[in-house]
XYZ file of C-alpha atoms in Angstrom:
688
model
C 96.295 125.706 92.497
C 93.254 127.788 93.073
C 92.891 130.905 95.559
C 91.186 129.445 98.380
C 94.139 127.162 98.890
C 96.736 129.821 98.452
C 94.882 132.064 101.004
C 94.815 129.395 103.606
C 98.077 128.160 103.505
C 99.707 131.632 103.510
C 97.580 132.188 106.675
C 98.367 129.004 108.210
C 102.067 129.118 107.673
C 101.918 133.103 108.973
C 100.241 131.704 112.042
C 102.622 128.574 112.674
C 105.847 131.346 112.365
C 104.155 133.465 115.207
C 103.272 130.528 117.177
C 106.501 129.440 117.188
C 107.936 132.825 117.807
C 105.440 133.027 121.109
C 106.549 129.814 122.834
C 107.750 130.499 126.216
C 111.210 131.709 126.769
C 111.909 129.043 129.323
C 110.675 125.762 127.587
C 112.764 123.341 126.145
C 111.360 121.485 122.907
C 110.947 117.280 123.430
C 112.011 116.307 119.645
C 111.731 112.615 120.271
C 107.820 111.538 119.246
C 107.171 108.419 121.300
C 103.925 106.469 119.424
C 101.761 104.459 121.810
C 103.493 101.110 120.130
C 106.504 102.242 121.532
C 108.351 101.205 124.723
C 112.160 101.159 123.801
C 114.250 103.592 122.111
C 117.501 103.426 120.104
C 120.427 105.667 120.918
C 121.999 107.618 117.875
C 124.897 105.055 117.450
C 122.917 101.962 117.038
C 119.347 103.161 115.925
C 120.820 101.890 111.855
C 121.616 98.237 112.959
C 119.309 95.454 112.685
C 121.054 93.743 116.007
C 119.906 96.956 118.292
C 116.078 96.063 118.120
C 114.787 94.642 120.829
C 112.417 91.747 119.439
C 110.347 91.420 123.076
C 109.283 94.849 122.747
C 105.769 95.657 121.845
C 106.483 96.584 118.287
C 109.882 96.015 117.088
C 108.183 96.273 113.474
C 108.144 100.354 114.045
C 111.994 100.150 114.766
C 112.552 97.823 111.737
C 110.423 100.239 109.549
C 112.857 103.432 111.032
C 116.016 101.003 109.593
C 114.317 100.461 106.179
C 113.436 104.226 105.963
C 117.014 105.101 106.386
C 118.876 101.966 104.715
C 116.367 101.807 101.540
C 115.574 105.425 100.185
C 112.607 106.732 98.328
C 112.319 106.480 94.701
C 109.055 107.879 94.084
C 106.260 109.446 95.999
C 104.734 105.760 96.108
C 107.630 104.405 97.569
C 105.870 105.868 101.032
C 103.076 102.968 100.624
C 105.389 100.430 99.095
C 107.309 100.822 102.569
C 104.911 98.603 104.523
C 106.003 94.781 104.063
C 103.590 92.856 101.897
C 101.929 95.604 100.473
C 101.881 96.269 96.852
C 100.241 99.139 94.757
C 99.700 100.081 91.012
C 98.655 103.249 89.090
C 96.245 103.591 86.262
C 95.522 107.130 85.519
C 98.372 108.960 84.440
C 100.091 109.624 88.131
C 96.964 111.998 89.299
C 94.671 109.340 91.088
C 95.347 107.608 94.233
C 97.144 104.118 93.899
C 95.590 100.785 93.798
C 96.235 98.927 96.746
C 96.844 95.262 97.504
C 97.618 93.739 100.692
C 96.994 90.269 102.352
C 95.155 89.104 99.270
C 92.811 92.076 99.150
C 92.463 94.133 96.477
C 91.777 97.446 98.331
C 90.833 99.334 95.146
C 92.006 102.774 96.770
C 91.775 102.115 99.709
C 88.183 100.317 100.830
C 89.722 97.885 102.868
C 92.706 99.378 104.365
C 92.722 102.542 106.795
C 95.402 105.127 106.412
C 96.203 108.434 108.077
C 98.734 110.948 108.171
C 99.668 113.084 111.430
C 96.665 111.676 113.039
C 94.164 112.669 110.094
C 92.381 109.884 108.142
C 93.155 109.797 104.423
C 90.556 107.770 103.330
C 87.517 109.530 101.969
C 84.386 107.978 102.778
C 81.428 107.547 99.855
C 84.108 109.118 97.610
C 83.148 109.606 93.724
C 85.473 107.162 92.484
C 86.034 104.706 95.549
C 84.873 103.915 99.046
C 87.792 104.935 100.920
C 89.589 106.511 98.270
C 92.851 107.121 99.639
C 95.235 109.663 97.861
C 98.588 110.369 99.738
C 99.939 112.693 96.899
C 99.611 115.575 99.282
C 102.551 114.198 101.234
C 106.086 115.305 100.645
C 108.427 111.896 101.053
C 111.371 114.174 102.241
C 109.079 115.138 105.339
C 108.105 111.717 106.417
C 110.074 110.475 109.560
C 108.543 107.112 110.021
C 105.309 105.106 108.998
C 103.696 102.665 111.175
C 101.480 99.863 110.533
C 99.426 96.898 111.480
C 98.167 93.879 109.472
C 94.728 92.683 110.124
C 91.877 94.717 112.316
C 93.342 93.656 115.775
C 93.914 97.473 117.140
C 90.813 99.047 119.167
C 92.270 102.460 118.130
C 91.681 101.576 114.403
C 87.957 101.803 113.052
C 86.719 102.315 109.290
C 88.256 100.444 106.755
C 90.657 98.392 109.223
C 90.257 95.294 107.700
C 93.524 93.982 105.632
C 95.451 96.662 108.041
C 96.414 99.916 108.574
C 99.355 102.353 107.697
C 99.986 105.711 109.586
C 102.459 108.342 108.184
C 104.248 110.582 110.673
C 106.149 113.783 109.580
C 109.234 115.295 111.255
C 108.934 117.448 114.148
C 111.988 119.468 113.077
C 114.402 119.233 110.569
C 118.169 118.559 111.111
C 119.081 120.890 108.050
C 117.656 122.893 105.086
C 117.699 121.031 102.013
C 117.038 122.088 98.074
C 116.841 119.102 95.542
C 116.435 119.300 92.003
C 115.852 115.947 89.749
C 115.323 115.699 86.041
C 114.274 112.250 84.319
C 113.213 110.269 81.109
C 109.732 111.247 79.538
C 110.580 115.107 80.136
C 110.306 114.498 84.084
C 111.238 117.274 86.421
C 110.993 117.354 90.309
C 112.033 120.318 92.822
C 111.861 120.117 96.380
C 112.770 122.542 99.205
C 112.787 122.239 103.143
C 113.675 125.066 105.227
C 113.633 125.847 108.580
C 111.910 129.104 109.828
C 112.586 128.850 113.605
C 115.088 126.015 114.859
C 115.959 126.971 118.430
C 115.662 124.877 121.649
C 112.495 127.041 122.944
C 110.541 126.649 119.148
C 110.541 125.041 115.824
C 108.910 125.301 112.545
C 109.609 124.263 109.433
C 108.134 124.908 105.674
C 108.261 122.726 102.777
C 107.468 122.646 98.856
C 107.580 120.096 96.024
C 106.821 120.215 92.484
C 106.460 117.715 89.970
C 105.865 117.576 86.284
C 106.288 114.401 83.646
C 105.020 113.729 80.119
C 105.119 109.923 80.892
C 105.853 107.509 78.448
C 102.431 107.467 76.933
C 101.459 108.569 73.179
C 99.169 110.926 74.807
C 101.493 113.291 77.144
C 100.402 112.826 80.648
C 101.018 116.777 81.118
C 101.179 115.810 84.959
C 101.577 119.156 87.305
C 101.689 118.801 90.918
C 102.527 121.554 93.364
C 102.444 120.820 97.303
C 103.172 123.192 100.107
C 103.428 122.171 103.880
C 104.414 123.716 106.937
C 104.884 122.618 110.625
C 105.160 124.471 114.204
C 106.115 122.716 117.574
C 106.543 123.726 120.790
C 106.045 123.280 124.808
C 103.428 126.068 125.763
C 103.658 124.988 129.333
C 105.547 122.298 131.210
C 102.655 120.108 130.749
C 101.318 120.931 127.379
C 102.852 120.717 123.846
C 101.561 121.514 120.708
C 101.873 120.894 116.966
C 100.527 122.557 114.059
C 100.309 121.148 110.476
C 99.186 122.839 107.278
C 99.742 121.586 103.986
C 97.939 121.870 100.214
C 98.097 120.473 97.156
C 97.124 120.473 93.649
C 97.130 118.139 90.756
C 96.123 117.978 86.818
C 96.853 115.650 84.453
C 95.629 113.405 81.362
C 95.138 109.891 82.026
C 96.435 107.290 79.517
C 93.397 104.838 80.667
C 93.168 101.245 80.463
C 93.275 99.566 76.981
C 91.773 96.126 76.031
C 94.204 93.475 74.752
C 93.088 93.345 71.312
C 93.551 97.193 70.566
C 97.568 96.824 70.817
C 97.893 96.056 67.403
C 96.046 99.048 66.451
C 97.306 101.758 68.895
C 100.342 100.219 70.314
C 100.470 99.112 74.528
C 101.283 103.105 75.349
C 98.218 104.466 73.129
C 95.036 105.592 74.305
C 91.548 104.483 72.904
C 89.814 107.654 74.771
C 92.768 110.692 74.379
C 90.444 112.943 76.834
C 90.704 111.163 79.746
C 92.510 112.841 82.928
C 91.312 115.120 85.885
C 91.930 117.346 88.515
C 92.467 117.495 92.128
C 93.516 119.186 95.111
C 93.334 119.181 99.218
C 94.188 121.027 101.852
C 94.382 120.354 105.153
C 94.909 121.842 108.764
C 96.011 119.576 112.290
C 96.337 120.334 115.484
C 98.011 117.937 117.844
C 97.696 118.736 121.834
C 99.748 116.428 124.337
C 99.031 117.184 127.710
C 100.850 115.319 130.525
C 98.732 115.037 133.408
C 101.184 113.206 135.930
C 104.267 110.722 135.336
C 101.267 108.025 134.750
C 98.749 109.925 133.237
C 98.704 112.033 129.872
C 96.275 113.148 127.442
C 96.387 113.198 123.608
C 94.244 115.440 121.508
C 93.916 115.800 117.702
C 91.675 118.379 115.714
C 91.707 118.210 111.735
C 90.032 119.903 108.852
C 90.222 119.230 105.253
C 88.673 121.035 102.190
C 88.634 118.263 98.886
C 88.087 118.582 95.287
C 88.092 116.177 92.956
C 87.221 116.034 89.179
C 88.131 112.944 86.945
C 87.133 111.554 83.241
C 87.401 108.037 82.590
C 86.482 105.920 80.024
C 86.339 101.519 80.676
C 83.775 100.589 78.164
C 84.387 103.011 74.938
C 81.612 102.679 72.946
C 79.562 100.336 74.438
C 76.676 101.908 76.012
C 76.544 105.109 73.536
C 78.047 103.793 70.249
C 78.024 107.537 68.709
C 78.634 109.696 71.608
C 81.288 107.144 73.642
C 81.257 106.203 77.175
C 83.432 108.553 78.991
C 82.378 109.300 82.290
C 82.856 112.494 84.873
C 83.063 111.805 88.458
C 83.232 114.869 90.809
C 83.096 115.126 94.644
C 83.546 118.268 96.529
C 83.648 118.165 100.412
C 84.923 119.803 103.824
C 86.014 117.016 106.206
C 86.146 118.028 110.288
C 87.125 115.824 112.861
C 88.921 115.141 116.420
C 90.430 112.531 118.396
C 91.025 111.960 121.851
C 92.754 109.688 123.322
C 93.817 109.235 127.312
C 96.595 106.956 128.619
C 97.256 105.647 132.296
C 100.066 103.526 133.467
C 99.647 101.231 136.694
C 102.739 99.854 138.465
C 102.012 96.571 140.608
C 104.243 94.429 142.480
C 104.771 91.991 139.678
C 103.091 93.245 136.721
C 102.610 96.432 135.026
C 99.225 97.597 133.299
C 98.623 100.055 130.542
C 94.928 101.415 130.040
C 94.354 103.571 127.288
C 90.846 104.744 126.047
C 89.561 107.060 123.435
C 86.959 108.625 121.860
C 86.221 111.003 118.164
C 84.437 112.102 115.537
C 84.303 112.836 111.929
C 82.128 114.601 109.697
C 81.832 115.045 105.908
C 79.953 117.539 104.261
C 79.804 116.802 100.771
C 78.759 119.211 98.630
C 78.613 117.576 95.302
C 78.737 114.080 94.314
C 78.271 113.023 90.862
C 78.435 110.566 87.954
C 77.818 111.463 84.160
C 78.228 110.283 80.848
C 80.323 113.316 78.807
C 82.006 113.551 75.699
C 85.665 115.018 75.458
C 84.913 116.619 78.819
C 82.683 118.835 77.657
C 79.360 117.796 76.501
C 77.045 116.268 79.030
C 75.177 113.216 77.700
C 73.432 111.919 80.733
C 73.508 111.969 84.418
C 73.591 109.027 86.471
C 74.075 110.125 89.800
C 73.949 113.729 91.481
C 73.287 114.786 94.763
C 74.427 116.098 98.087
C 75.457 114.099 101.419
C 76.819 114.275 104.748
C 78.442 111.264 106.334
C 78.840 111.523 110.686
C 81.413 108.797 112.774
C 81.063 108.605 116.276
C 83.106 106.279 118.364
C 84.966 105.427 121.140
C 87.648 102.707 122.520
C 89.161 101.154 125.227
C 92.232 98.972 125.508
C 94.582 97.440 127.993
C 98.223 96.285 127.863
C 98.685 93.953 131.058
C 102.813 93.166 131.024
C 103.452 89.807 133.689
C 106.557 88.220 133.648
C 106.930 86.963 129.995
C 103.289 87.638 128.924
C 101.401 90.653 127.556
C 97.738 90.688 127.369
C 96.145 93.273 125.155
C 92.325 93.020 124.963
C 90.384 95.914 123.522
C 87.085 96.831 122.538
C 85.817 99.500 120.024
C 82.308 101.002 119.129
C 81.695 103.080 116.259
C 77.995 104.959 115.151
C 77.192 106.134 111.683
C 74.381 108.583 110.394
C 74.147 108.655 106.600
C 72.265 111.344 104.720
C 71.928 111.955 101.071
C 69.944 114.308 98.811
C 69.414 113.156 95.364
C 69.026 115.810 93.126
C 67.973 113.502 90.200
C 64.869 112.767 92.366
C 64.013 115.658 94.356
C 60.903 115.064 95.221
C 62.093 111.911 97.675
C 63.702 114.916 99.727
C 66.635 113.832 102.306
C 67.102 110.609 103.029
C 69.146 108.767 105.904
C 70.244 105.628 107.879
C 72.009 104.804 110.873
C 74.405 101.992 111.980
C 76.452 100.897 114.691
C 78.887 98.396 115.145
C 81.005 96.812 117.993
C 84.357 95.443 117.426
C 86.180 93.317 120.060
C 90.197 92.575 119.967
C 92.368 90.350 121.925
C 96.129 90.395 121.457
C 98.564 87.886 123.231
C 102.498 88.109 123.217
C 105.137 85.827 124.941
C 108.641 86.357 125.391
C 110.165 82.997 125.008
C 113.726 84.719 125.318
C 115.380 87.746 124.550
C 115.592 86.756 120.997
C 112.408 85.416 120.314
C 108.514 86.590 120.850
C 105.483 84.514 119.859
C 101.955 86.396 118.990
C 98.500 85.539 118.647
C 96.307 88.485 117.308
C 92.758 88.320 116.781
C 89.609 90.894 116.534
C 86.303 92.172 114.392
C 86.769 94.903 111.969
C 84.660 96.502 109.434
C 83.978 98.902 106.229
C 81.279 101.008 105.662
C 79.412 101.401 102.314
C 78.768 104.273 100.092
C 76.212 106.565 101.086
C 74.335 106.319 97.956
C 74.429 102.223 98.265
C 73.349 102.723 101.925
C 70.264 104.915 101.204
C 69.090 102.987 98.126
C 69.108 99.420 100.100
C 67.374 101.378 103.123
C 69.899 100.936 105.429
C 70.724 97.477 104.940
C 74.311 96.093 104.893
C 75.751 99.069 105.890
C 78.705 98.138 107.929
C 79.900 94.232 107.237
C 82.155 93.032 109.830
C 85.387 90.977 109.202
C 86.588 88.721 111.329
C 90.556 87.594 111.486
C 93.443 85.880 113.755
C 97.511 85.891 113.192
C 99.745 83.443 114.353
C 103.328 84.199 114.186
C 106.831 84.769 115.754
C 109.258 87.398 115.836
C 112.613 86.016 116.004
C 116.293 86.986 115.918
C 118.391 83.545 115.362
C 121.534 85.516 115.283
C 122.738 89.414 115.668
C 121.417 91.765 112.843
C 119.284 88.974 111.498
C 115.271 89.296 111.807
C 112.471 86.535 110.821
C 108.908 87.120 111.150
C 106.679 84.624 110.152
C 103.085 84.669 109.953
C 100.102 82.409 109.500
C 96.901 84.445 109.349
C 93.337 84.035 108.724
C 90.755 86.473 107.410
C 86.568 86.332 106.972
C 84.929 89.113 105.410
C 81.129 89.215 105.986
C 80.123 91.115 102.652
C 83.006 92.160 100.224
C 82.135 95.544 98.395
C 83.265 96.030 94.761
C 83.654 99.621 93.254
C 81.308 99.730 90.412
C 83.569 102.030 87.929
C 81.528 102.495 85.269
C 78.169 103.475 87.255
C 78.161 104.347 90.700
C 78.357 102.912 94.263
C 79.455 99.437 95.190
C 78.037 95.993 94.869
C 78.333 93.293 97.313
C 79.920 89.902 95.897
C 79.069 88.063 99.252
C 80.958 86.754 102.124
C 84.862 85.940 101.455
C 87.446 83.821 103.259
C 91.328 84.233 103.009
C 94.247 82.150 104.549
C 98.105 83.006 103.883
C 101.241 83.172 104.952
C 103.280 86.415 105.747
C 107.337 86.343 105.942
C 109.256 88.972 106.827
C 113.029 89.054 106.158
C 115.889 91.463 107.462
C 119.231 90.587 107.290
C 122.449 93.040 108.083
C 125.623 90.813 108.521
C 127.837 93.984 108.412
C 127.041 97.584 109.192
C 127.023 98.352 105.487
C 124.868 95.706 103.951
C 121.278 95.251 104.193
C 119.234 92.785 102.747
C 115.408 92.686 103.019
C 112.777 90.296 101.506
C 108.887 90.146 102.186
C 107.204 87.005 100.763
C 102.941 86.894 100.919
C 100.908 84.266 100.273
C 96.907 84.043 100.034
C 94.166 82.056 99.148
C 91.256 84.237 98.571
C 87.941 82.570 98.235
C 84.357 83.440 97.777
C 82.394 81.249 100.487
C 79.328 80.977 98.732
C 80.020 79.189 95.114
C 80.953 76.524 93.889
C 84.771 75.398 93.477
C 86.201 76.677 90.496
C 83.655 79.620 90.390
C 84.979 80.947 94.031
C 87.761 83.463 92.732
C 88.023 86.981 93.967
C 88.475 89.380 91.052
C 92.049 90.929 91.274
C 92.795 89.405 94.513
C 96.812 89.055 94.843
C 97.824 85.116 95.920
C 101.702 85.920 95.707
C 103.766 89.110 95.976
C 107.120 89.553 97.000
C 109.348 92.899 97.732
C 113.132 93.204 98.989
C 116.321 94.011 97.864
C 119.935 94.429 98.801
C 121.586 97.635 99.988
C 125.150 99.091 100.288
C 125.957 102.207 102.180
C 129.907 102.831 102.507
C 131.727 105.252 104.781
C 132.813 107.303 101.498
C 129.229 108.684 101.161
C 128.080 106.180 98.587
C 124.879 104.010 98.779
C 123.182 101.478 96.193
C 119.974 100.020 96.307
C 118.864 96.970 93.859
C 115.054 96.668 94.760
C 112.564 94.153 93.289
C 109.102 93.484 93.062
C 106.913 90.389 92.042
C 103.077 90.029 91.624
C 101.967 86.169 90.252
C 99.748 85.684 88.063
C 96.148 86.025 89.705
C 92.283 85.674 88.364
C 90.854 88.739 86.834
C 87.310 86.701 86.910
C 85.559 84.726 89.366
C 85.587 81.772 87.186
C 89.314 82.336 86.419
C 88.428 82.478 82.540
C 90.806 85.681 82.408
C 93.962 86.151 83.921
C 95.852 88.758 85.128
C 99.712 87.949 84.303
C 101.939 88.652 87.050
C 105.484 90.257 86.497
C 108.843 91.004 88.170
C 110.229 94.376 87.887
C 113.753 95.736 89.279
C 114.841 99.208 90.365
C 118.429 100.763 91.096
C 118.797 103.877 93.306
C 122.158 105.060 94.151
C 123.646 108.402 95.530
C 127.047 109.653 96.606
C 127.189 112.497 99.380
C 130.234 114.737 99.609
C 129.760 117.315 102.534
C 126.684 119.271 101.960
C 126.047 117.760 98.379
C 124.281 114.849 97.191
C 123.995 113.125 93.848
C 121.234 110.854 93.225
C 120.790 108.226 90.144
C 117.574 106.312 90.185
C 116.321 103.944 87.234
C 113.193 102.168 87.349
C 112.453 99.013 85.692
C 116.563 98.642 85.283
C 115.924 95.925 82.626
C 113.155 97.468 80.709
C 110.788 94.641 81.214
C 107.243 94.268 79.410
C 104.998 94.367 82.151
C 101.073 95.456 83.050
C 100.838 97.599 85.971
C 97.135 97.679 86.388
C 94.910 94.900 85.151
C 90.894 94.423 84.672
C 88.399 92.219 83.263
C 85.857 94.345 81.187
C 83.163 94.010 78.260
C 84.769 96.771 76.061
C 83.371 97.575 72.459
C 85.828 99.807 70.148
C 84.487 101.943 67.333
C 82.628 99.633 64.561
C 83.054 96.715 66.537
C 79.378 94.515 66.713
C 77.023 95.678 69.805
C 77.550 93.749 72.839
C 81.519 94.359 72.817
C 83.878 91.597 74.078
C 84.743 90.413 77.448
C 88.808 90.947 77.803
C 91.343 91.995 79.854
C 92.087 95.966 79.844
C 95.520 97.023 81.191
C 97.672 100.239 81.737
C 101.146 99.364 80.628
C 104.092 99.603 83.483
C 106.881 102.059 83.142
C 109.534 101.133 80.834
C 113.158 101.942 81.440
C 113.071 105.130 83.148
C 116.146 107.052 84.126
C 116.208 109.835 86.897
C 119.396 112.057 88.135
C 119.293 114.423 91.123
C 121.381 116.845 92.875
C 120.584 118.202 96.786
C 122.029 120.487 98.592
C 121.984 120.352 102.297
C 122.664 123.740 104.768
């Protein structure tokens, strides 16, 4: 971790402690976090029972998620995203890079078509060196996450850029129930240590800190040598009867070696876990500061304000084509990104009661500014020798936005219209063509939304959701195209129901449609994005939750999608790597003697890796087992990833590659990163 990060976090945590101690002696902490989508709360005695979920609430999925988080413990950091029904992830760079995300027939790359935030701060990074909307969640410590809210589709007025396939918001604990230390040891020289500690924990104020360290060599021939350190601190307090604040500071730093993707034909020479280029890898860090301020105007009106700052560094060495471009020096590339991110969001809510109905009005505005100090791509050899610069410059990107929505509850109906406006300013200085000077462009997008809910009876809710969304383009592509195709829109609709046919059983079937005006694909071995044209998707999501007994919990999500290019002939209209069928689920046992067991599965169906389906990315079915035993303050855990030692490929791409000594022009073939083999991890935790 660099000195800047250490100094920042030390100052932030000292400030947190001082602020916690300064909270007025006569105030009390409101420890219950109520999100904008919640209108019903579960009591402590029933909070973990599906039978207590009210399906006619506006967002019963939020409460189901809380139960999922309690009944299905996290196995890895990546499981934070896997908690979202229908969301799939893949890792293909040694554990240090952000995961590849799949949702609703979209290969989101690292975040191009999904909006992600944490405690009100956006995680997506615009015009990133390695992918538009790049979302690295490794700064989150899993044990600090209290709840995850999500929504599929682009139907939410408060969500803007990247909200195409959906959004995911992470919320960390406002206060800890107890201190905790945890130590885990596993296969492939894996070590993880975690600590969470209350600094101040009274009725008048609360502050806590957390730390996490991860190390692993991984199963690869080239040891990953993954080192990641996370530090986190948070304080909550009421500064008056009407005002409460929350200040969060975090930092993380990570270094690793990457295994890289290997072509299928190389397996016979280097094995499934070998590497063609043994010098891939990188390092990254992110430091965040978030201030949340809630002001209650009166019993019917309130303000919410969020201010955030992030300092971000990224350097990645990858090799996708090996010796195709540079037969002697090799094709390893270096991508670098260094920036500061500033932003704020403001939201006002007002509640009106009529004789036979109620109306909740919400309006907000916000801004985000990315000051990008360096954005570059170069051909290098073994991380050191610079062979050729492909892109190198500085940039800035600003977004101003405003939205308004209403929730009108009348009888069994709930009407939820919304409207959003976004304005973007892009600016880029190309150091390779300095005579052009600073280049820029502006664009705006208006996004209407309309959702309707109907409560058939206390056990069934019908809903129709619709709206327009968008994703932004990379600043370098925006400038190169003279401001054209900057903010392609998406339009979609959902038709579904939330049904509780019996106590403890919840079924959520949804039929959905999505059209994207222009879909962007990240150019892995060059820079910027390429447009593949308009795409259309139709699909079905099926969510099942069943708790026949208080100690038995079953869950399953099945997701079907048909992604297609709209301007191509049949048979040549497949969307590369877009998922067509996925499923996740499992069975959880929670006994009164302190023993828990969870058997999990995840399934990805075969999918086209090319537009003409000439290359197929093979599917897989993988199982994990998670067990724990708690005796008083001690918790023993036992985890197995890939329980049956399945041979599977986690990330797959169709690429033209050339190995050393092969003919010029290379071969078009599937390249892949192998999935984790049988992996055992045991741990012990103490709560005090």
